[in-house]
Amino acid sequence: MTALDQRTSARQSSLRASNLALVARTVCASARPLSRADVAAATSMTRTTATRLADELVAGGVLGEIEPDGGGRRGRPATPLVPGSRLAAAGLQVNAGFLAVRVVDLRGRVVAESLEYADLVESDPAATLDRLGALSARVLSGLPEGLRLVGAGLALPGIVAAATGTLLRAPNLGWSDVRPAELLDPAAVAGLPLRVGNEASLAARTVAEVAPGRPGPFPDFVYLSGEIGIGGAAVVGGEVMAGRHGWAGEIGHVCADPDGPACRCGSTGCLETYAGRDALLAAAGLTPASTPAHLAELAASGDGRAREAVTAAARALGVALAGVINVLDIPTVVLGGHLAQVADLLRPELESHLRERVLSARWTPPAIHAAKNTPAPGATGAAYRELTAVLADPARWLP
């Protein structure tokens, strides 16, 4: 083969891969099943080309087909295309209060999962990851026959160096300079490479996408992950803003009051010392074993201490979020975790603070939304990230 032939073949291969990705993304992004003719129209491909590529993707499991709905029309109905059900990814998560493993397929369905509650503050990284590995091995051993795992991700509540997969620091776990891939048994993730990420950034993906590759209702938003502490992420155009080193989004450690309480990170007055779950419950006179729902009941009934705790949390959130919104011009805020459970209590005072502090509030008032109350969204987001990577280059997964 001549050099010209090689270049021509490479261009053709690259064009095919690009077109396969376009067809896969088009089907997965649609809220309704698409026919091959729909795909051709949406991608400006010829019907023949769209059909050939769709057939390849169906054969490889990236796309699937469902029974057509005749709808009373004459003639043979088109066979609708949907995301495939034979490819899935594993999402793992370690948080201060639990371990989670969740397997999600390309349709966004949870195929298998397990959640194990535990006090992991100041835990030993090796022992904890060994425990997570055992949990993951049990989940993966029960997967349906014929399901193919395409990736595995791990969500951690701290600063992660994505290039090396190193957890640099997780104050609420008490971990520093940990390389999870070196401590987790490869068999626990079916021998797949383990991609490590920040819990809040991965959880934000579950708001940005309602299923892998399918956009959520908000293209741009600030996400707050409420657990023992508070994580955060900024999403623009459906993509999480990573920052220069991948460390962007640590809203929980934005200072709400420099003279405030000491934080586990070593600073003082961080947002999570007022609005983190444990801090919020303690301020209301409740134990860590209590729930945000209990706090909400007390505050709604007029309990003075509970209402003061909610007011202080809303004020701190207002200070921290106003700074973020003023800098980034993203007026949509989505509260997750325990913050979502008390969003209705926080909203009036929080919106009042934001109207006062956000310069553009007169024209675009900040809006506060609550995320779905689902456990371990970071695990789901870790799986979504692996599946979205398949849609970016489905040719890798075809026979």
Tab-separated table of C-alpha atoms in Angstrom:
chain	number	residue	atom	x	y	z
A	1	MET	CA	0.000	0.000	0.000
A	2	THR	CA	1.385	3.393	-0.966
A	3	ALA	CA	1.630	6.338	1.406
A	4	LEU	CA	-1.289	7.962	-0.440
A	5	ASP	CA	-3.377	4.806	-0.012
A	6	GLN	CA	-2.541	4.733	3.692
A	7	ARG	CA	-3.599	8.365	4.146
A	8	THR	CA	-6.824	7.759	2.229
A	9	SER	CA	-7.598	4.670	4.323
A	10	ALA	CA	-6.913	6.597	7.542
A	11	ARG	CA	-9.224	9.424	6.462
A	12	GLN	CA	-11.973	6.950	5.595
A	13	SER	CA	-11.551	5.176	8.929
A	14	SER	CA	-11.649	8.488	10.785
A	15	LEU	CA	-14.767	9.582	8.877
A	16	ARG	CA	-16.494	6.290	9.644
A	17	ALA	CA	-15.658	6.586	13.359
A	18	SER	CA	-16.913	10.176	13.411
A	19	ASN	CA	-20.169	9.241	11.680
A	20	LEU	CA	-20.732	6.258	13.975
A	21	ALA	CA	-20.349	8.578	16.964
A	22	LEU	CA	-22.755	11.092	15.416
A	23	VAL	CA	-25.434	8.441	14.894
A	24	ALA	CA	-24.961	7.000	18.391
A	25	ARG	CA	-25.124	10.415	20.048
A	26	THR	CA	-28.173	11.434	18.010
A	27	VAL	CA	-30.160	8.376	19.099
A	28	CYS	CA	-29.061	8.556	22.729
A	29	ALA	CA	-29.771	12.284	22.985
A	30	SER	CA	-33.338	11.914	21.758
A	31	ALA	CA	-36.203	11.787	24.247
A	32	ARG	CA	-38.106	9.525	21.863
A	33	PRO	CA	-37.081	6.520	19.762
A	34	LEU	CA	-35.848	7.466	16.285
A	35	SER	CA	-36.229	5.635	13.004
A	36	ARG	CA	-33.314	5.315	10.620
A	37	ALA	CA	-35.009	7.943	8.460
A	38	ASP	CA	-35.162	10.257	11.505
A	39	VAL	CA	-31.436	9.742	12.070
A	40	ALA	CA	-30.656	10.495	8.441
A	41	ALA	CA	-32.647	13.730	8.624
A	42	ALA	CA	-31.128	14.792	11.950
A	43	THR	CA	-27.541	14.148	10.828
A	44	SER	CA	-27.867	15.250	7.165
A	45	MET	CA	-26.650	11.811	6.059
A	46	THR	CA	-28.133	9.852	3.212
A	47	ARG	CA	-30.690	7.249	4.220
A	48	THR	CA	-28.357	4.487	2.988
A	49	THR	CA	-25.417	5.740	5.063
A	50	ALA	CA	-27.482	6.273	8.215
A	51	THR	CA	-29.017	2.810	7.871
A	52	ARG	CA	-25.646	1.104	7.403
A	53	LEU	CA	-24.113	2.859	10.410
A	54	ALA	CA	-27.161	2.217	12.583
A	55	ASP	CA	-27.046	-1.465	11.654
A	56	GLU	CA	-23.401	-1.646	12.741
A	57	LEU	CA	-24.209	0.025	16.057
A	58	VAL	CA	-27.137	-2.329	16.675
A	59	ALA	CA	-24.959	-5.355	15.917
A	60	GLY	CA	-22.350	-4.084	18.402
A	61	GLY	CA	-24.885	-3.407	21.158
A	62	VAL	CA	-24.354	0.358	21.204
A	63	LEU	CA	-27.892	0.822	19.909
A	64	GLY	CA	-30.960	-1.354	20.224
A	65	GLU	CA	-34.274	-1.772	18.495
A	66	ILE	CA	-37.779	-1.906	19.894
A	67	GLU	CA	-41.064	-3.054	18.456
A	68	PRO	CA	-42.533	-0.485	16.070
A	69	ASP	CA	-45.805	1.230	16.808
A	70	GLY	CA	-47.923	1.008	13.702
A	71	GLY	CA	-50.076	3.920	14.826
A	72	GLY	CA	-52.832	2.881	12.437
A	73	ARG	CA	-50.774	3.915	9.405
A	74	ARG	CA	-50.612	1.848	6.231
A	75	GLY	CA	-47.452	0.114	5.168
A	76	ARG	CA	-44.609	-1.420	7.103
A	77	PRO	CA	-43.728	0.699	10.169
A	78	ALA	CA	-40.122	1.754	10.743
A	79	THR	CA	-38.201	-0.030	13.503
A	80	PRO	CA	-37.353	2.503	16.239
A	81	LEU	CA	-33.798	2.865	17.496
A	82	VAL	CA	-32.955	3.309	21.196
A	83	PRO	CA	-29.760	3.186	23.287
A	84	GLY	CA	-28.416	-0.340	23.653
A	85	SER	CA	-28.998	-2.532	26.685
A	86	ARG	CA	-25.965	-4.826	26.321
A	87	LEU	CA	-23.276	-2.309	27.320
A	88	ALA	CA	-22.930	-1.052	30.885
A	89	ALA	CA	-20.431	0.603	33.220
A	90	ALA	CA	-19.666	0.274	36.918
A	91	GLY	CA	-19.718	3.314	39.184
A	92	LEU	CA	-18.163	3.075	42.641
A	93	GLN	CA	-18.239	5.632	45.421
A	94	VAL	CA	-16.608	6.135	48.800
A	95	ASN	CA	-18.119	8.770	51.042
A	96	ALA	CA	-17.718	9.559	54.713
A	97	GLY	CA	-20.893	7.645	55.502
A	98	PHE	CA	-21.175	4.863	52.928
A	99	LEU	CA	-19.749	2.699	50.161
A	100	ALA	CA	-21.666	2.247	46.917
A	101	VAL	CA	-21.417	0.190	43.740
A	102	ARG	CA	-23.841	0.713	40.871
A	103	VAL	CA	-23.936	-0.776	37.355
A	104	VAL	CA	-25.768	1.340	34.766
A	105	ASP	CA	-26.507	0.517	31.129
A	106	LEU	CA	-26.570	2.848	28.119
A	107	ARG	CA	-30.277	3.457	28.623
A	108	GLY	CA	-29.540	4.880	32.071
A	109	ARG	CA	-31.101	1.917	33.865
A	110	VAL	CA	-29.594	0.573	37.071
A	111	VAL	CA	-28.770	-3.063	36.329
A	112	ALA	CA	-27.368	-3.906	39.763
A	113	GLU	CA	-26.276	-2.019	42.862
A	114	SER	CA	-25.338	-2.260	46.511
A	115	LEU	CA	-25.044	0.432	49.185
A	116	GLU	CA	-23.286	-0.196	52.483
A	117	TYR	CA	-23.520	2.406	55.247
A	118	ALA	CA	-20.483	2.878	57.493
A	119	ASP	CA	-18.592	5.528	59.425
A	120	LEU	CA	-15.532	6.087	57.244
A	121	VAL	CA	-14.256	9.329	58.783
A	122	GLU	CA	-10.512	8.919	59.444
A	123	SER	CA	-10.690	5.410	57.970
A	124	ASP	CA	-7.710	3.499	56.609
A	125	PRO	CA	-7.651	3.883	52.803
A	126	ALA	CA	-6.361	0.377	52.086
A	127	ALA	CA	-8.889	-1.318	54.363
A	128	THR	CA	-11.754	0.798	53.049
A	129	LEU	CA	-10.899	0.180	49.396
A	130	ASP	CA	-10.513	-3.523	50.119
A	131	ARG	CA	-14.019	-3.450	51.570
A	132	LEU	CA	-15.272	-1.564	48.501
A	133	GLY	CA	-13.600	-4.133	46.260
A	134	ALA	CA	-15.392	-6.989	48.003
A	135	LEU	CA	-18.703	-5.145	47.626
A	136	SER	CA	-18.018	-4.523	43.930
A	137	ALA	CA	-17.043	-8.143	43.296
A	138	ARG	CA	-20.340	-9.320	44.770
A	139	VAL	CA	-22.335	-6.913	42.585
A	140	LEU	CA	-20.482	-7.790	39.378
A	141	SER	CA	-20.772	-11.518	40.014
A	142	GLY	CA	-24.539	-11.253	39.719
A	143	LEU	CA	-24.741	-9.355	36.426
A	144	PRO	CA	-27.001	-10.721	33.687
A	145	GLU	CA	-25.399	-12.980	31.101
A	146	GLY	CA	-24.466	-11.154	27.924
A	147	LEU	CA	-23.974	-7.764	29.593
A	148	ARG	CA	-20.632	-6.209	28.654
A	149	LEU	CA	-18.838	-3.829	31.007
A	150	VAL	CA	-17.109	-1.005	29.141
A	151	GLY	CA	-15.597	0.944	32.034
A	152	ALA	CA	-15.352	1.562	35.745
A	153	GLY	CA	-15.198	4.836	37.663
A	154	LEU	CA	-14.703	5.760	41.301
A	155	ALA	CA	-16.166	8.875	42.932
A	156	LEU	CA	-14.312	10.302	45.944
A	157	PRO	CA	-15.111	13.343	48.116
A	158	GLY	CA	-11.929	15.323	47.624
A	159	ILE	CA	-9.386	16.832	45.256
A	160	VAL	CA	-8.386	14.350	42.561
A	161	ALA	CA	-5.460	14.593	40.154
A	162	ALA	CA	-7.189	13.056	37.150
A	163	ALA	CA	-4.001	12.495	35.150
A	164	THR	CA	-2.548	10.160	37.771
A	165	GLY	CA	-5.733	8.988	39.465
A	166	THR	CA	-4.449	10.268	42.807
A	167	LEU	CA	-6.736	11.476	45.566
A	168	LEU	CA	-4.685	14.396	46.810
A	169	ARG	CA	-6.837	15.235	49.790
A	170	ALA	CA	-10.243	14.295	51.191
A	171	PRO	CA	-10.662	16.192	54.488
A	172	ASN	CA	-13.841	14.404	55.568
A	173	LEU	CA	-12.262	10.988	55.031
A	174	GLY	CA	-8.915	12.058	56.446
A	175	TRP	CA	-7.149	10.707	53.331
A	176	SER	CA	-4.208	12.270	51.505
A	177	ASP	CA	-2.098	11.165	48.538
A	178	VAL	CA	-3.984	7.931	47.891
A	179	ARG	CA	-3.847	6.016	44.599
A	180	PRO	CA	-7.042	3.930	44.655
A	181	ALA	CA	-6.225	1.927	41.514
A	182	GLU	CA	-3.164	0.543	43.282
A	183	LEU	CA	-5.153	-0.475	46.372
A	184	LEU	CA	-8.292	-1.862	44.717
A	185	ASP	CA	-8.143	-5.449	43.458
A	186	PRO	CA	-8.443	-5.284	39.633
A	187	ALA	CA	-10.822	-8.247	39.756
A	188	ALA	CA	-13.261	-6.014	41.664
A	189	VAL	CA	-13.796	-4.000	38.457
A	190	ALA	CA	-13.489	-6.903	36.017
A	191	GLY	CA	-9.899	-5.935	35.214
A	192	LEU	CA	-10.973	-2.624	33.676
A	193	PRO	CA	-8.913	0.547	34.148
A	194	LEU	CA	-10.322	2.525	37.083
A	195	ARG	CA	-10.975	6.231	36.458
A	196	VAL	CA	-11.070	8.286	39.650
A	197	GLY	CA	-13.012	11.531	39.938
A	198	ASN	CA	-14.429	14.058	42.372
A	199	GLU	CA	-17.759	12.975	43.845
A	200	ALA	CA	-19.567	16.290	43.317
A	201	SER	CA	-18.364	16.689	39.735
A	202	LEU	CA	-19.563	13.180	38.918
A	203	ALA	CA	-22.864	13.670	40.753
A	204	ALA	CA	-23.433	16.838	38.712
A	205	ARG	CA	-23.392	14.662	35.582
A	206	THR	CA	-26.635	13.056	36.745
A	207	VAL	CA	-28.283	16.481	36.533
A	208	ALA	CA	-26.559	17.467	33.286
A	209	GLU	CA	-27.665	14.149	31.745
A	210	VAL	CA	-30.887	12.302	32.543
A	211	ALA	CA	-29.314	9.251	30.878
A	212	PRO	CA	-25.931	8.771	29.193
A	213	GLY	CA	-25.772	11.227	26.313
A	214	ARG	CA	-29.269	12.648	26.912
A	215	PRO	CA	-29.212	16.274	28.123
A	216	GLY	CA	-30.962	17.234	31.346
A	217	PRO	CA	-33.183	20.290	31.822
A	218	PHE	CA	-30.366	22.708	32.715
A	219	PRO	CA	-27.451	23.239	30.321
A	220	ASP	CA	-25.718	25.605	32.782
A	221	PHE	CA	-25.915	25.309	36.563
A	222	VAL	CA	-24.009	25.305	39.824
A	223	TYR	CA	-24.357	22.011	41.684
A	224	LEU	CA	-23.946	21.543	45.421
A	225	SER	CA	-23.488	18.029	46.749
A	226	GLY	CA	-24.666	17.859	50.342
A	227	GLU	CA	-23.200	15.063	52.451
A	228	ILE	CA	-21.265	15.271	55.726
A	229	GLY	CA	-19.496	18.139	54.002
A	230	ILE	CA	-20.373	19.993	50.802
A	231	GLY	CA	-18.933	19.431	47.359
A	232	GLY	CA	-19.653	21.468	44.288
A	233	ALA	CA	-19.374	21.710	40.533
A	234	ALA	CA	-20.080	24.248	37.827
A	235	VAL	CA	-21.617	22.946	34.602
A	236	VAL	CA	-21.566	24.933	31.339
A	237	GLY	CA	-23.102	23.624	28.138
A	238	GLY	CA	-23.719	20.291	29.818
A	239	GLU	CA	-20.026	19.833	30.651
A	240	VAL	CA	-18.487	20.014	34.112
A	241	MET	CA	-15.899	22.775	34.393
A	242	ALA	CA	-12.760	21.033	35.586
A	243	GLY	CA	-10.335	23.956	35.858
A	244	ARG	CA	-6.632	23.952	35.064
A	245	HIS	CA	-5.828	20.913	37.227
A	246	GLY	CA	-9.283	19.366	37.496
A	247	TRP	CA	-9.842	20.752	40.988
A	248	ALA	CA	-12.571	23.296	40.273
A	249	GLY	CA	-15.835	23.301	42.203
A	250	GLU	CA	-14.773	23.122	45.846
A	251	ILE	CA	-17.645	25.385	46.890
A	252	GLY	CA	-17.866	23.751	50.304
A	253	HIS	CA	-14.568	25.393	51.185
A	254	VAL	CA	-15.487	28.877	50.006
A	255	CYS	CA	-15.292	31.110	53.072
A	256	ALA	CA	-18.674	32.296	54.362
A	257	ASP	CA	-17.160	33.985	57.450
A	258	PRO	CA	-13.404	34.194	58.157
A	259	ASP	CA	-14.169	34.347	61.885
A	260	GLY	CA	-16.364	31.244	61.705
A	261	PRO	CA	-15.793	27.707	63.004
A	262	ALA	CA	-12.700	25.668	62.215
A	263	CYS	CA	-13.067	23.378	59.201
A	264	ARG	CA	-11.509	19.956	58.650
A	265	CYS	CA	-9.617	21.439	55.709
A	266	GLY	CA	-7.610	23.624	58.118
A	267	SER	CA	-9.320	26.915	57.324
A	268	THR	CA	-12.137	28.685	59.178
A	269	GLY	CA	-15.690	29.648	58.317
A	270	CYS	CA	-16.006	27.410	55.248
A	271	LEU	CA	-19.497	26.962	53.845
A	272	GLU	CA	-19.679	23.351	54.990
A	273	THR	CA	-19.151	24.371	58.635
A	274	TYR	CA	-22.614	25.955	58.421
A	275	ALA	CA	-24.447	23.967	55.750
A	276	GLY	CA	-22.777	20.548	55.808
A	277	ARG	CA	-25.103	17.824	57.076
A	278	ASP	CA	-23.401	17.203	60.408
A	279	ALA	CA	-22.908	20.931	61.053
A	280	LEU	CA	-26.530	21.698	60.210
A	281	LEU	CA	-27.888	18.930	62.437
A	282	ALA	CA	-25.588	19.893	65.319
A	283	ALA	CA	-26.644	23.541	65.100
A	284	ALA	CA	-30.256	22.371	65.418
A	285	GLY	CA	-29.402	20.349	68.528
A	286	LEU	CA	-29.666	17.013	66.707
A	287	THR	CA	-27.231	14.094	66.641
A	288	PRO	CA	-25.473	12.874	63.477
A	289	ALA	CA	-27.844	9.879	63.543
A	290	SER	CA	-30.778	12.227	62.908
A	291	THR	CA	-31.998	12.938	59.381
A	292	PRO	CA	-32.541	16.100	57.333
A	293	ALA	CA	-36.217	15.095	57.246
A	294	HIS	CA	-36.307	15.324	61.058
A	295	LEU	CA	-34.687	18.740	60.899
A	296	ALA	CA	-37.262	19.852	58.329
A	297	GLU	CA	-40.116	18.668	60.554
A	298	LEU	CA	-38.748	20.574	63.545
A	299	ALA	CA	-38.166	23.769	61.567
A	300	ALA	CA	-41.611	23.574	59.951
A	301	SER	CA	-43.203	23.140	63.387
A	302	GLY	CA	-41.539	26.341	64.595
A	303	ASP	CA	-38.686	24.882	66.681
A	304	GLY	CA	-36.470	27.888	67.375
A	305	ARG	CA	-33.109	26.155	67.304
A	306	ALA	CA	-33.899	24.265	64.102
A	307	ARG	CA	-35.044	27.451	62.383
A	308	GLU	CA	-31.901	29.291	63.495
A	309	ALA	CA	-29.762	26.492	62.055
A	310	VAL	CA	-31.591	26.677	58.722
A	311	THR	CA	-31.302	30.485	58.686
A	312	ALA	CA	-27.539	30.341	59.336
A	313	ALA	CA	-27.088	27.715	56.607
A	314	ALA	CA	-29.122	29.773	54.113
A	315	ARG	CA	-27.086	32.879	54.934
A	316	ALA	CA	-23.787	31.029	54.421
A	317	LEU	CA	-25.060	29.516	51.187
A	318	GLY	CA	-26.112	32.973	50.035
A	319	VAL	CA	-22.663	34.422	50.660
A	320	ALA	CA	-20.799	31.544	48.978
A	321	LEU	CA	-23.134	31.112	46.017
A	322	ALA	CA	-23.393	34.840	45.311
A	323	GLY	CA	-19.636	34.943	44.820
A	324	VAL	CA	-19.753	31.948	42.498
A	325	ILE	CA	-22.652	33.367	40.461
A	326	ASN	CA	-21.076	36.819	40.204
A	327	VAL	CA	-17.842	35.299	38.896
A	328	LEU	CA	-19.295	32.655	36.568
A	329	ASP	CA	-22.642	34.178	35.499
A	330	ILE	CA	-24.522	30.903	36.157
A	331	PRO	CA	-27.744	31.837	37.977
A	332	THR	CA	-29.216	28.321	38.196
A	333	VAL	CA	-28.385	26.402	41.390
A	334	VAL	CA	-29.166	22.720	41.954
A	335	LEU	CA	-29.012	21.410	45.523
A	336	GLY	CA	-28.207	17.738	46.036
A	337	GLY	CA	-27.965	15.357	48.977
A	338	HIS	CA	-29.246	16.634	52.314
A	339	LEU	CA	-29.522	20.152	50.882
A	340	ALA	CA	-32.148	18.895	48.438
A	341	GLN	CA	-34.121	17.424	51.331
A	342	VAL	CA	-34.323	20.809	53.067
A	343	ALA	CA	-34.431	22.911	49.887
A	344	ASP	CA	-37.956	24.196	50.570
A	345	LEU	CA	-36.830	25.490	53.970
A	346	LEU	CA	-33.657	27.064	52.619
A	347	ARG	CA	-35.121	28.564	49.457
A	348	PRO	CA	-36.913	31.725	50.757
A	349	GLU	CA	-33.981	33.110	52.724
A	350	LEU	CA	-31.375	31.839	50.271
A	351	GLU	CA	-33.118	33.503	47.328
A	352	SER	CA	-33.425	36.705	49.373
A	353	HIS	CA	-29.665	36.748	50.033
A	354	LEU	CA	-28.901	36.042	46.381
A	355	ARG	CA	-31.157	38.871	45.207
A	356	GLU	CA	-29.191	41.239	47.443
A	357	ARG	CA	-25.715	39.967	46.578
A	358	VAL	CA	-25.846	38.914	42.898
A	359	LEU	CA	-25.301	41.945	40.669
A	360	SER	CA	-27.391	40.589	37.790
A	361	ALA	CA	-30.287	39.429	40.000
A	362	ARG	CA	-32.463	42.368	38.949
A	363	TRP	CA	-32.536	41.054	35.375
A	364	THR	CA	-32.041	37.307	35.945
A	365	PRO	CA	-32.982	36.271	39.485
A	366	PRO	CA	-31.056	33.175	40.623
A	367	ALA	CA	-33.226	30.042	40.684
A	368	ILE	CA	-32.874	27.273	43.277
A	369	HIS	CA	-33.762	23.697	42.320
A	370	ALA	CA	-33.583	20.420	44.238
A	371	ALA	CA	-31.985	17.360	42.656
A	372	LYS	CA	-33.701	13.994	42.836
A	373	ASN	CA	-33.247	12.393	46.227
A	374	THR	CA	-31.255	9.353	45.110
A	375	PRO	CA	-28.428	7.752	47.095
A	376	ALA	CA	-24.837	7.902	45.866
A	377	PRO	CA	-25.301	10.035	42.731
A	378	GLY	CA	-21.516	10.123	42.391
A	379	ALA	CA	-21.537	6.394	41.618
A	380	THR	CA	-24.168	6.945	38.934
A	381	GLY	CA	-22.177	9.843	37.488
A	382	ALA	CA	-19.018	7.736	37.407
A	383	ALA	CA	-20.866	5.135	35.326
A	384	TYR	CA	-22.356	7.831	33.089
A	385	ARG	CA	-18.886	9.200	32.367
A	386	GLU	CA	-17.680	5.814	31.128
A	387	LEU	CA	-20.780	5.317	28.976
A	388	THR	CA	-20.570	8.799	27.471
A	389	ALA	CA	-17.011	7.935	26.446
A	390	VAL	CA	-18.423	4.979	24.501
A	391	LEU	CA	-20.747	7.332	22.618
A	392	ALA	CA	-17.781	9.557	21.753
A	393	ASP	CA	-16.015	6.645	20.022
A	394	PRO	CA	-18.365	3.689	19.555
A	395	ALA	CA	-16.161	2.200	16.825
A	396	ARG	CA	-13.894	0.860	19.594
A	397	TRP	CA	-16.696	-1.347	20.855
A	398	LEU	CA	-17.893	-2.805	17.577
A	399	PRO	CA	-16.925	-6.288	16.353
